[in-house]
Short mmCIF file of C-alpha atoms and ligand atoms in Angstrom, two decimals:
data_model
loop_
_atom_site.label_atom_id
_atom_site.label_comp_id
_atom_site.label_asym_id
_atom_site.label_seq_id
_atom_site.Cartn_x
_atom_site.Cartn_y
_atom_site.Cartn_z
CA UNK A 2 119.82 136.09 82.37
CA UNK A 3 116.75 135.55 84.54
CA UNK A 4 114.59 132.60 83.74
CA UNK A 5 110.89 132.73 84.42
CA UNK A 6 108.35 129.98 83.93
CA UNK A 7 106.25 131.93 81.47
CA UNK A 8 109.07 133.80 79.76
CA UNK A 9 108.31 134.14 76.05
CA UNK A 10 110.60 132.17 73.76
CA UNK A 11 111.36 133.34 70.29
CA UNK A 12 113.10 130.33 68.77
CA UNK A 13 111.29 129.50 65.58
CA UNK A 14 111.99 125.79 65.84
CA UNK A 15 109.70 125.35 68.86
CA UNK A 16 106.32 124.03 67.67
CA UNK A 17 103.57 126.60 68.28
CA UNK A 18 101.80 124.54 70.92
CA UNK A 19 105.01 124.17 72.93
CA UNK A 20 106.07 127.81 72.83
CA UNK A 21 106.25 129.70 76.13
CA UNK A 22 107.17 126.52 77.98
CA UNK A 23 104.91 123.66 78.94
CA UNK A 24 101.88 124.82 80.90
CA UNK A 25 99.76 121.71 80.79
CA UNK A 26 97.89 119.92 78.06
CA UNK A 27 94.90 122.26 77.92
CA UNK A 28 97.17 125.18 77.03
CA UNK A 29 99.20 123.04 74.64
CA UNK A 30 96.25 121.58 72.75
CA UNK A 31 93.66 124.32 73.35
CA UNK A 32 92.33 124.39 69.74
CA UNK A 33 91.47 120.66 69.95
CA UNK A 34 89.75 120.75 73.33
CA UNK A 35 86.32 121.97 74.46
CA UNK A 36 87.49 125.13 76.26
CA UNK A 37 87.00 128.84 75.68
CA UNK A 38 88.98 131.90 76.80
CA UNK A 39 86.81 132.18 79.90
CA UNK A 40 87.13 128.52 80.98
CA UNK A 41 88.84 128.38 84.41
CA UNK A 42 91.67 125.94 83.65
CA UNK A 43 92.67 123.72 86.59
CA UNK A 44 96.11 122.36 85.77
CA UNK A 45 99.19 120.86 87.39
CA UNK A 46 101.11 121.16 84.08
CA UNK A 47 100.32 117.53 83.23
CA UNK A 48 101.17 115.89 79.90
CA UNK A 49 104.34 116.22 77.80
CA UNK A 50 105.50 112.83 79.09
CA UNK A 51 108.48 111.14 77.45
CA UNK A 52 108.38 108.53 74.72
CA UNK A 53 111.37 106.39 75.66
CA UNK A 54 113.01 103.74 73.47
CA UNK A 55 113.31 100.33 75.16
CA UNK A 56 115.98 98.46 73.16
CA UNK A 57 116.12 95.33 75.32
CA UNK A 58 112.42 94.79 74.80
CA UNK A 59 112.78 95.46 71.07
CA UNK A 60 115.59 92.87 71.01
CA UNK A 61 113.24 90.26 72.53
CA UNK A 62 110.97 90.57 69.50
CA UNK A 63 113.78 89.08 67.41
CA UNK A 64 113.27 91.34 64.38
CA UNK A 65 114.29 94.85 63.38
CA UNK A 66 111.62 96.82 65.21
CA UNK A 67 111.43 100.01 67.23
CA UNK A 68 109.70 99.84 70.60
CA UNK A 69 108.94 102.88 72.73
CA UNK A 70 107.14 103.32 76.02
CA UNK A 71 104.91 106.32 76.58
CA UNK A 72 105.77 106.87 80.22
CA UNK A 73 102.60 108.47 81.53
CA UNK A 74 103.60 107.58 85.09
CA UNK A 75 105.55 110.85 84.97
CA UNK A 76 102.40 112.95 85.21
CA UNK A 77 101.94 115.09 88.35
CA UNK A 78 100.03 112.46 90.33
CA UNK A 79 101.90 109.61 88.67
CA UNK A 80 99.37 108.34 86.15
CA UNK A 81 97.62 109.08 82.84
CA UNK A 82 94.49 109.98 84.79
CA UNK A 83 95.84 113.54 85.17
CA UNK A 84 95.23 114.10 81.47
CA UNK A 85 91.56 113.35 81.87
CA UNK A 86 91.20 114.97 85.24
CA UNK A 87 92.52 118.40 84.22
CA UNK A 88 89.70 118.52 81.65
CA UNK A 89 86.97 116.94 83.78
CA UNK A 90 87.61 119.16 86.80
CA UNK A 91 88.07 122.27 84.65
CA UNK A 92 84.66 121.65 83.06
CA UNK A 93 83.08 120.82 86.43
CA UNK A 94 84.41 124.09 87.81
CA UNK A 95 83.18 125.97 84.75
CA UNK A 96 79.71 124.51 85.28
CA UNK A 97 79.73 125.69 88.91
CA UNK A 98 80.15 122.27 90.57
CA UNK A 99 81.20 122.23 94.22
CA UNK A 100 82.15 118.55 94.48
CA UNK A 101 83.30 115.63 92.35
CA UNK A 102 82.94 111.90 92.91
CA UNK A 103 84.52 108.78 91.44
CA UNK A 104 84.91 105.06 91.96
CA UNK A 105 88.50 103.99 91.67
CA UNK A 106 91.09 101.26 91.82
CA UNK A 107 93.37 104.06 93.03
CA UNK A 108 94.77 106.24 90.28
CA UNK A 109 91.54 107.99 89.40
CA UNK A 110 91.01 108.78 93.06
CA UNK A 111 94.49 110.30 93.40
CA UNK A 112 94.04 112.44 90.29
CA UNK A 113 90.45 113.45 91.13
CA UNK A 114 91.56 114.48 94.61
CA UNK A 115 94.53 116.53 93.41
CA UNK A 116 92.67 118.44 90.70
CA UNK A 117 89.47 118.92 92.68
CA UNK A 118 91.29 120.34 95.69
CA UNK A 119 93.41 122.57 93.47
CA UNK A 120 90.19 123.90 91.98
CA UNK A 121 88.61 124.40 95.41
CA UNK A 122 86.11 121.53 95.08
CA UNK A 123 85.36 118.65 97.43
CA UNK A 124 86.44 115.21 96.26
CA UNK A 125 84.63 112.00 97.24
CA UNK A 126 86.22 108.73 96.25
CA UNK A 127 84.87 105.18 96.58
CA UNK A 128 87.51 102.47 96.59
CA UNK A 129 87.41 98.67 96.98
CA UNK A 130 88.61 98.09 100.54
CA UNK A 131 91.95 96.27 100.56
CA UNK A 132 92.54 96.40 96.79
CA UNK A 133 94.12 99.80 96.30
CA UNK A 134 97.91 100.13 96.21
CA UNK A 135 99.33 101.99 99.19
CA UNK A 136 100.82 104.93 97.30
CA UNK A 137 97.49 105.72 95.66
CA UNK A 138 95.61 105.69 98.95
CA UNK A 139 98.31 107.89 100.49
CA UNK A 140 97.91 110.38 97.66
CA UNK A 141 94.13 110.64 97.95
CA UNK A 142 94.47 111.30 101.68
CA UNK A 143 97.23 113.89 101.34
CA UNK A 144 95.36 115.75 98.60
CA UNK A 145 92.40 115.86 100.97
CA UNK A 146 89.83 113.58 99.35
CA UNK A 147 87.02 112.12 101.44
CA UNK A 148 87.76 108.41 101.02
CA UNK A 149 85.03 105.77 101.35
CA UNK A 150 86.40 102.21 101.26
CA UNK A 151 83.54 99.82 100.41
CA UNK A 152 83.33 96.10 101.12
CA UNK A 153 82.96 95.32 97.45
CA UNK A 154 84.91 95.54 94.21
CA UNK A 155 85.43 98.41 91.75
CA UNK A 156 82.43 97.41 89.62
CA UNK A 157 80.08 97.77 92.60
CA UNK A 158 81.69 101.09 93.58
CA UNK A 159 81.08 102.39 90.06
CA UNK A 160 77.40 101.40 90.19
CA UNK A 161 77.02 103.31 93.44
CA UNK A 162 78.73 106.52 92.28
CA UNK A 163 76.75 106.56 89.04
CA UNK A 164 73.53 106.59 91.03
CA UNK A 165 74.86 109.08 93.58
CA UNK A 166 75.83 111.49 90.82
CA UNK A 167 72.24 111.34 89.51
CA UNK A 168 70.77 112.09 92.92
CA UNK A 169 73.28 114.41 94.62
CA UNK A 170 75.03 117.67 93.62
CA UNK A 171 78.30 115.97 92.72
CA UNK A 172 79.94 115.65 89.30
CA UNK A 173 81.00 112.16 88.24
CA UNK A 174 84.62 112.13 87.04
CA UNK A 175 85.00 108.49 86.03
CA UNK A 176 85.75 107.91 82.34
CA UNK A 177 82.01 107.93 81.54
CA UNK A 178 82.48 111.69 81.85
CA UNK A 179 83.20 112.70 78.22
CA UNK A 180 85.69 115.41 79.22
CA UNK A 181 87.95 112.73 80.70
CA UNK A 182 88.40 111.19 77.25
CA UNK A 183 88.94 114.61 75.66
CA UNK A 184 91.88 115.22 77.99
CA UNK A 185 93.30 111.72 77.63
CA UNK A 186 93.27 111.83 73.81
CA UNK A 187 96.19 114.30 74.01
CA UNK A 188 98.53 111.39 74.77
CA UNK A 189 98.00 110.22 71.18
CA UNK A 190 98.76 113.75 69.94
CA UNK A 191 102.04 113.68 71.85
CA UNK A 192 102.99 110.28 70.43
CA UNK A 193 102.51 111.60 66.88
CA UNK A 194 104.23 114.91 67.73
CA UNK A 195 107.26 112.90 68.90
CA UNK A 196 107.35 110.20 66.21
CA UNK A 197 106.15 112.34 63.31
CA UNK A 198 103.77 109.50 62.45
CA UNK A 199 101.38 107.09 64.14
CA UNK A 200 102.94 103.79 65.30
CA UNK A 201 101.97 100.44 63.76
CA UNK A 202 100.70 99.14 67.09
CA UNK A 203 99.60 100.92 70.22
CA UNK A 204 99.76 98.42 73.09
CA UNK A 205 97.75 99.49 76.11
CA UNK A 206 96.45 98.01 79.37
CA UNK A 207 92.66 97.92 79.54
CA UNK A 208 90.39 98.17 82.58
CA UNK A 209 87.33 100.34 82.10
CA UNK A 210 88.47 100.96 78.50
CA UNK A 211 88.43 104.75 78.78
CA UNK A 212 92.06 105.17 77.82
CA UNK A 213 92.01 102.96 74.73
CA UNK A 214 88.94 104.90 73.57
CA UNK A 215 90.63 108.23 74.24
CA UNK A 216 93.85 107.29 72.42
CA UNK A 217 91.84 106.23 69.41
CA UNK A 218 89.98 109.57 69.41
CA UNK A 219 93.33 111.36 69.47
CA UNK A 220 94.83 109.27 66.67
CA UNK A 221 91.75 109.77 64.49
CA UNK A 222 91.67 113.53 65.11
CA UNK A 223 95.35 114.01 64.23
CA UNK A 224 94.95 111.75 61.21
CA UNK A 225 92.02 113.82 59.95
CA UNK A 226 94.13 116.95 60.34
CA UNK A 227 96.92 115.40 58.28
CA UNK A 228 99.37 115.10 61.18
CA UNK A 229 99.78 111.39 60.44
CA UNK A 230 99.29 109.36 57.29
CA UNK A 231 97.99 106.24 58.99
CA UNK A 232 96.20 104.91 62.06
CA UNK A 233 97.61 102.34 64.50
CA UNK A 234 96.15 98.96 65.39
CA UNK A 235 94.87 99.31 68.94
CA UNK A 236 96.09 96.30 70.93
CA UNK A 237 94.39 96.16 74.32
CA UNK A 238 95.65 93.87 77.09
CA UNK A 239 93.78 92.69 80.15
CA UNK A 240 94.92 90.59 83.10
CA UNK A 241 93.76 87.01 82.52
CA UNK A 242 91.75 86.95 85.77
CA UNK A 243 89.95 90.15 84.77
CA UNK A 244 89.55 89.91 81.03
CA UNK A 245 85.90 90.58 80.12
CA UNK A 246 86.77 91.72 76.57
CA UNK A 247 88.65 88.48 75.97
CA UNK A 248 86.00 86.16 77.40
CA UNK A 249 83.26 88.22 75.76
CA UNK A 250 81.15 88.99 78.81
CA UNK A 251 81.48 90.63 82.25
CA UNK A 252 83.59 88.80 84.83
CA UNK A 253 81.82 88.57 88.20
CA UNK A 254 84.84 88.03 90.44
CA UNK A 255 87.73 89.77 88.69
CA UNK A 256 91.13 88.97 90.10
CA UNK A 257 94.73 89.99 89.37
CA UNK A 258 97.69 91.37 91.26
CA UNK A 259 97.53 94.29 88.84
CA UNK A 260 94.88 95.90 91.04
CA UNK A 261 94.56 98.98 88.81
CA UNK A 262 92.87 96.85 86.13
CA UNK A 263 90.95 94.54 88.45
CA UNK A 264 87.69 95.34 86.64
CA UNK A 265 85.06 92.83 85.52
CA UNK A 266 82.41 95.05 83.97
CA UNK A 267 84.02 97.90 82.01
CA UNK A 268 82.05 101.13 81.75
CA UNK A 269 83.13 101.82 78.15
CA UNK A 270 82.18 98.39 76.79
CA UNK A 271 80.62 99.41 73.45
CA UNK A 272 83.20 102.09 72.73
CA UNK A 273 86.03 99.62 73.30
CA UNK A 274 84.58 97.13 70.82
CA UNK A 275 84.15 99.90 68.24
CA UNK A 276 87.79 100.92 68.69
CA UNK A 277 88.94 97.33 68.25
CA UNK A 278 86.92 96.93 65.06
CA UNK A 279 87.71 100.34 63.55
CA UNK A 280 91.45 99.94 64.15
CA UNK A 281 91.55 96.23 63.24
CA UNK A 282 92.98 95.75 66.69
CA UNK A 283 92.50 93.07 69.33
CA UNK A 284 92.01 92.35 72.98
CA UNK A 285 94.24 89.72 74.53
CA UNK A 286 94.90 88.49 78.05
CA UNK A 287 98.22 88.28 79.89
CA UNK A 288 98.79 86.30 83.08
CA UNK A 289 100.05 87.87 86.29
CA UNK A 290 103.36 86.04 85.76
CA UNK A 291 103.72 87.53 82.29
CA UNK A 292 102.89 90.97 83.68
CA UNK A 293 105.54 90.68 86.41
CA UNK A 294 108.12 89.42 83.93
CA UNK A 295 107.57 92.52 81.78
CA UNK A 296 107.58 94.69 84.92
CA UNK A 297 111.03 93.41 85.86
CA UNK A 298 112.33 93.79 82.30
CA UNK A 299 111.26 97.44 82.33
CA UNK A 300 113.07 97.85 85.63
CA UNK A 301 116.23 96.66 83.88
CA UNK A 302 115.76 99.50 81.38
CA UNK A 303 115.58 101.97 84.28
CA UNK A 304 111.82 102.30 84.03
CA UNK A 305 109.61 101.73 87.05
CA UNK A 306 105.93 101.34 86.25
CA UNK A 307 103.11 99.79 88.21
CA UNK A 308 102.11 96.18 87.47
CA UNK A 309 98.98 97.08 85.46
CA UNK A 310 101.07 99.24 83.15
CA UNK A 311 103.46 96.40 82.39
CA UNK A 312 100.51 94.52 80.84
CA UNK A 313 101.12 96.51 77.63
CA UNK A 314 104.70 95.24 77.35
CA UNK A 315 103.72 91.73 78.49
CA UNK A 316 101.13 91.72 75.71
CA UNK A 317 103.62 92.82 73.07
CA UNK A 318 106.05 90.08 74.13
CA UNK A 319 103.25 87.52 73.99
CA UNK A 320 102.36 88.50 70.43
CA UNK A 321 105.95 89.06 69.26
CA UNK A 322 105.74 86.51 66.44
CA UNK A 323 103.03 88.58 64.83
CA UNK A 324 105.00 91.84 64.80
CA UNK A 325 106.13 92.72 61.28
CA UNK A 326 109.73 93.53 60.38
CA UNK A 327 110.41 97.27 60.57
CA UNK A 328 107.38 98.00 62.77
CA UNK A 329 107.18 100.86 65.26
CA UNK A 330 105.37 100.00 68.46
CA UNK A 331 104.36 102.16 71.37
CA UNK A 332 103.47 100.56 74.72
CA UNK A 333 101.62 102.80 77.14
CA UNK A 334 102.92 102.81 80.71
CA UNK A 335 99.91 104.20 82.49
CA UNK A 336 101.17 104.54 86.07
CA UNK A 337 104.33 105.03 88.12
CA UNK A 338 105.90 102.10 89.96
CA UNK A 339 106.15 104.15 93.16
CA UNK A 340 102.40 103.83 93.50
CA UNK A 341 102.67 100.18 94.50
CA UNK A 342 105.73 99.58 96.69
CA UNK A 343 104.26 96.30 98.03
CA UNK A 344 104.20 94.73 94.58
CA UNK A 345 107.73 95.95 93.91
CA UNK A 346 109.21 94.49 97.08
CA UNK A 347 107.21 91.25 97.06
CA UNK A 348 108.32 90.52 93.49
CA UNK A 349 111.92 91.67 93.75
CA UNK A 350 114.93 89.42 93.30
CA UNK A 351 115.83 88.18 96.83
CA UNK A 352 119.45 87.68 95.89
CA UNK A 353 119.81 91.45 95.41
CA UNK A 354 118.66 92.33 98.91
CA UNK A 355 120.94 91.22 101.74
CA UNK A 356 119.89 92.14 105.24
CA UNK A 357 121.38 92.09 108.74
CA UNK A 358 124.93 92.88 107.62
CA UNK A 359 127.56 93.79 110.23
CA UNK A 360 128.50 97.45 109.83
CA UNK A 361 132.18 96.97 109.04
CA UNK A 362 134.07 97.63 105.84
CA UNK A 363 135.64 94.16 105.50
CA UNK A 364 132.30 92.37 105.71
CA UNK A 365 130.62 94.73 103.24
CA UNK A 366 133.47 94.48 100.75
CA UNK A 367 133.46 90.68 101.01
CA UNK A 368 129.74 90.47 100.36
CA UNK A 369 130.25 92.75 97.35
CA UNK A 370 132.80 90.24 96.08
CA UNK A 371 135.85 92.54 96.28
N1 F0G B 28 96.56 101.36 84.02
C1 F0G B 28 96.43 101.93 85.22
C2 F0G B 28 97.66 102.18 86.02
C3 F0G B 28 95.14 102.30 85.69
O1 F0G B 28 95.04 102.87 86.88
C4 F0G B 28 94.02 102.01 84.91
C5 F0G B 28 92.68 102.33 85.37
C6 F0G B 28 94.23 101.42 83.65
C7 F0G B 28 95.50 101.11 83.25
C8 F0G B 28 93.11 101.09 82.75
O2 F0G B 28 92.60 102.24 82.12
O3 F0G B 28 90.25 102.01 82.80
O4 F0G B 28 90.94 103.58 81.00
O5 F0G B 28 91.01 101.12 80.62
N2 F0G B 28 92.42 102.72 86.53
C9 F0G B 28 91.11 103.19 87.00
C10 F0G B 28 91.25 103.84 88.36
C11 F0G B 28 90.06 102.18 86.92
O6 F0G B 28 90.28 103.87 89.12
O7 F0G B 28 92.31 104.38 88.66
P1 F0G B 28 91.10 102.24 81.58
#
């Protein structure tokens, strides 16, 4: 039998939107997205990421609960941004754009670069010099983005690109672009497709607050269509040094080792507050130590995410006393751990890494304890 990527499948048990294999989230969720038959879809077959049970984290809660991680670090460029970028770049291309621009703490720039170049567009990215994880910078360069590292933070970079997009023929693909949220809402569809119901809590790291807004859109849309009988509480977590939603106003000098969410003045401020109120959710802060503790716990489950992503699990552990018996919780892991090798190595357990060993069998076996 020859297998081909687009070979038709006849099995009746495959849900309609997953028939003919997985060809990206626009094809999978076409009826729920702003595309037509003539829209030129730019896709890297993003989406369809696994919802993985994490029993050791569930055990930490100390009650009978189910905890899953939505591992969006398995998208083509290693973060959830691919969901938004397939839509934003597709729509930019449809509108005849020749270039896109974004400000980024790294992941948006990698995704913008990959999708723009695949669609034949130029990609300009503004990043805070010195505060972007190495893997993300490497990606933007390999995909062929034109990278401008500014001597300022993400918030300043965003101000600049907003103005540039008004003045120059470039399409802004930060999460202010409504198509980004349309694409990202599909993660909520997938969660419900996998669980058959919405979770009790959706724990999610928050920076610019685009993703929490997008998830909520997705949950509401599926709920209205009868795909779930309830809506989750949206539990957003910020790093304590960059927690504008927790302190209640913008933070001028945001700081955290979770550089992806090192944001003091979120672009989706009003939307995020509406999501919190409508879902009876909350914003809470987690310290860098709590983030790295959760990061290492996930590693022990075989899951490597970047530090910012671990904020969702750190937040759940912090609020564990408030989780009800029998609850189902989904923590979003927004980015892949490979993005930030520096953080991984700096925060690894020294006792596991022995260097300078003589290359002979006896010595190696002895060190292994055999
Ligand atoms: N997690 C990761 C790994 C991120 O890269 C980001 C945002 C977030 C969480 C927060 O998502 O902004 O929608 O609330 N990264 C942006 C970037 C800012 O430029 O890559 P949000």
